[in-house]
Amino acid sequence: MQTIPVGQDYLILRADKAAPAGIPPLGRIKPQVTRLARLEKADPPAVEIARLYQAARPQFNVAKYESYFDDLSQLDVKTAAGKKTASIR
């Protein structure tokens, strides 16, 4: 509540609800918050690409291109206690 003198009178202001400026209500941004939370939990893109590559086991018709993908085939993808890590063998 705030009292403001106006000449010989007073203006009294009272705020029923105070919301922080610049922060929208959760109901309006919930889809964005949910998406960001899921992205935070997801594997890094490089780890996911390596996992897909190892699962597909592609065969190359031209051997010279196979060497470009050696690091993907050697990537050791580990998930331990909710912490995703990747290391080259």
mmCIF file with all atom_site columns, N, CA and C in Angstrom, residues 40-43 78-85:
data_model
loop_
_atom_site.group_PDB
_atom_site.id
_atom_site.type_symbol
_atom_site.label_atom_id
_atom_site.label_alt_id
_atom_site.label_comp_id
_atom_site.label_asym_id
_atom_site.label_entity_id
_atom_site.label_seq_id
_atom_site.pdbx_PDB_ins_code
_atom_site.Cartn_x
_atom_site.Cartn_y
_atom_site.Cartn_z
_atom_site.occupancy
_atom_site.B_iso_or_equiv
_atom_site.pdbx_formal_charge
_atom_site.auth_seq_id
_atom_site.auth_comp_id
_atom_site.auth_asym_id
_atom_site.auth_atom_id
_atom_site.pdbx_PDB_model_num
ATOM 1  N N  . GLU A 1 40 ? 17.807 -30.696 -22.251 1.00 0.00 ? 40 GLU A N  1
ATOM 2  C CA . GLU A 1 40 ? 18.882 -30.732 -21.256 1.00 0.00 ? 40 GLU A CA 1
ATOM 3  C C  . GLU A 1 40 ? 19.217 -32.163 -20.850 1.00 0.00 ? 40 GLU A C  1
ATOM 4  N N  . LYS A 1 41 ? 18.196 -33.034 -20.814 1.00 0.00 ? 41 LYS A N  1
ATOM 5  C CA . LYS A 1 41 ? 18.403 -34.426 -20.414 1.00 0.00 ? 41 LYS A CA 1
ATOM 6  C C  . LYS A 1 41 ? 18.896 -35.300 -21.562 1.00 0.00 ? 41 LYS A C  1
ATOM 7  N N  . ALA A 1 42 ? 18.729 -34.861 -22.797 1.00 0.00 ? 42 ALA A N  1
ATOM 8  C CA . ALA A 1 42 ? 19.055 -35.670 -23.968 1.00 0.00 ? 42 ALA A CA 1
ATOM 9  C C  . ALA A 1 42 ? 20.568 -35.807 -24.153 1.00 0.00 ? 42 ALA A C  1
ATOM 10 N N  . ASP A 1 43 ? 20.948 -36.877 -24.862 1.00 0.00 ? 43 ASP A N  1
ATOM 11 C CA . ASP A 1 43 ? 22.350 -37.063 -25.222 1.00 0.00 ? 43 ASP A CA 1
ATOM 12 C C  . ASP A 1 43 ? 22.801 -35.943 -26.151 1.00 0.00 ? 43 ASP A C  1
ATOM 13 N N  . LYS A 1 78 ? 28.724 -44.415 -23.191 1.00 0.00 ? 78 LYS A N  1
ATOM 14 C CA . LYS A 1 78 ? 28.408 -44.941 -21.863 1.00 0.00 ? 78 LYS A CA 1
ATOM 15 C C  . LYS A 1 78 ? 27.356 -44.051 -21.206 1.00 0.00 ? 78 LYS A C  1
ATOM 16 N N  . THR A 1 79 ? 26.438 -44.679 -20.506 1.00 0.00 ? 79 THR A N  1
ATOM 17 C CA . THR A 1 79 ? 25.484 -43.935 -19.691 1.00 0.00 ? 79 THR A CA 1
ATOM 18 C C  . THR A 1 79 ? 25.595 -44.478 -18.280 1.00 0.00 ? 79 THR A C  1
ATOM 19 N N  . ALA A 1 80 ? 26.024 -43.629 -17.366 1.00 0.00 ? 80 ALA A N  1
ATOM 20 C CA . ALA A 1 80 ? 26.220 -44.082 -15.988 1.00 0.00 ? 80 ALA A CA 1
ATOM 21 C C  . ALA A 1 80 ? 25.563 -43.117 -15.018 1.00 0.00 ? 80 ALA A C  1
ATOM 22 N N  . ALA A 1 81 ? 24.637 -43.603 -14.256 1.00 0.00 ? 81 ALA A N  1
ATOM 23 C CA . ALA A 1 81 ? 23.964 -42.831 -13.190 1.00 0.00 ? 81 ALA A CA 1
ATOM 24 C C  . ALA A 1 81 ? 23.403 -41.510 -13.696 1.00 0.00 ? 81 ALA A C  1
ATOM 25 N N  . GLY A 1 82 ? 22.778 -41.547 -14.857 1.00 0.00 ? 82 GLY A N  1
ATOM 26 C CA . GLY A 1 82 ? 22.147 -40.347 -15.388 1.00 0.00 ? 82 GLY A CA 1
ATOM 27 C C  . GLY A 1 82 ? 23.097 -39.365 -16.029 1.00 0.00 ? 82 GLY A C  1
ATOM 28 N N  . LYS A 1 83 ? 24.407 -39.647 -15.980 1.00 0.00 ? 83 LYS A N  1
ATOM 29 C CA . LYS A 1 83 ? 25.378 -38.751 -16.582 1.00 0.00 ? 83 LYS A CA 1
ATOM 30 C C  . LYS A 1 83 ? 25.884 -39.380 -17.872 1.00 0.00 ? 83 LYS A C  1
ATOM 31 N N  . LYS A 1 84 ? 25.642 -38.727 -18.980 1.00 0.00 ? 84 LYS A N  1
ATOM 32 C CA . LYS A 1 84 ? 26.014 -39.280 -20.275 1.00 0.00 ? 84 LYS A CA 1
ATOM 33 C C  . LYS A 1 84 ? 27.433 -38.840 -20.634 1.00 0.00 ? 84 LYS A C  1
ATOM 34 N N  . THR A 1 85 ? 28.256 -39.817 -20.954 1.00 0.00 ? 85 THR A N  1
ATOM 35 C CA . THR A 1 85 ? 29.635 -39.514 -21.323 1.00 0.00 ? 85 THR A CA 1
ATOM 36 C C  . THR A 1 85 ? 29.986 -40.277 -22.590 1.00 0.00 ? 85 THR A C  1
#
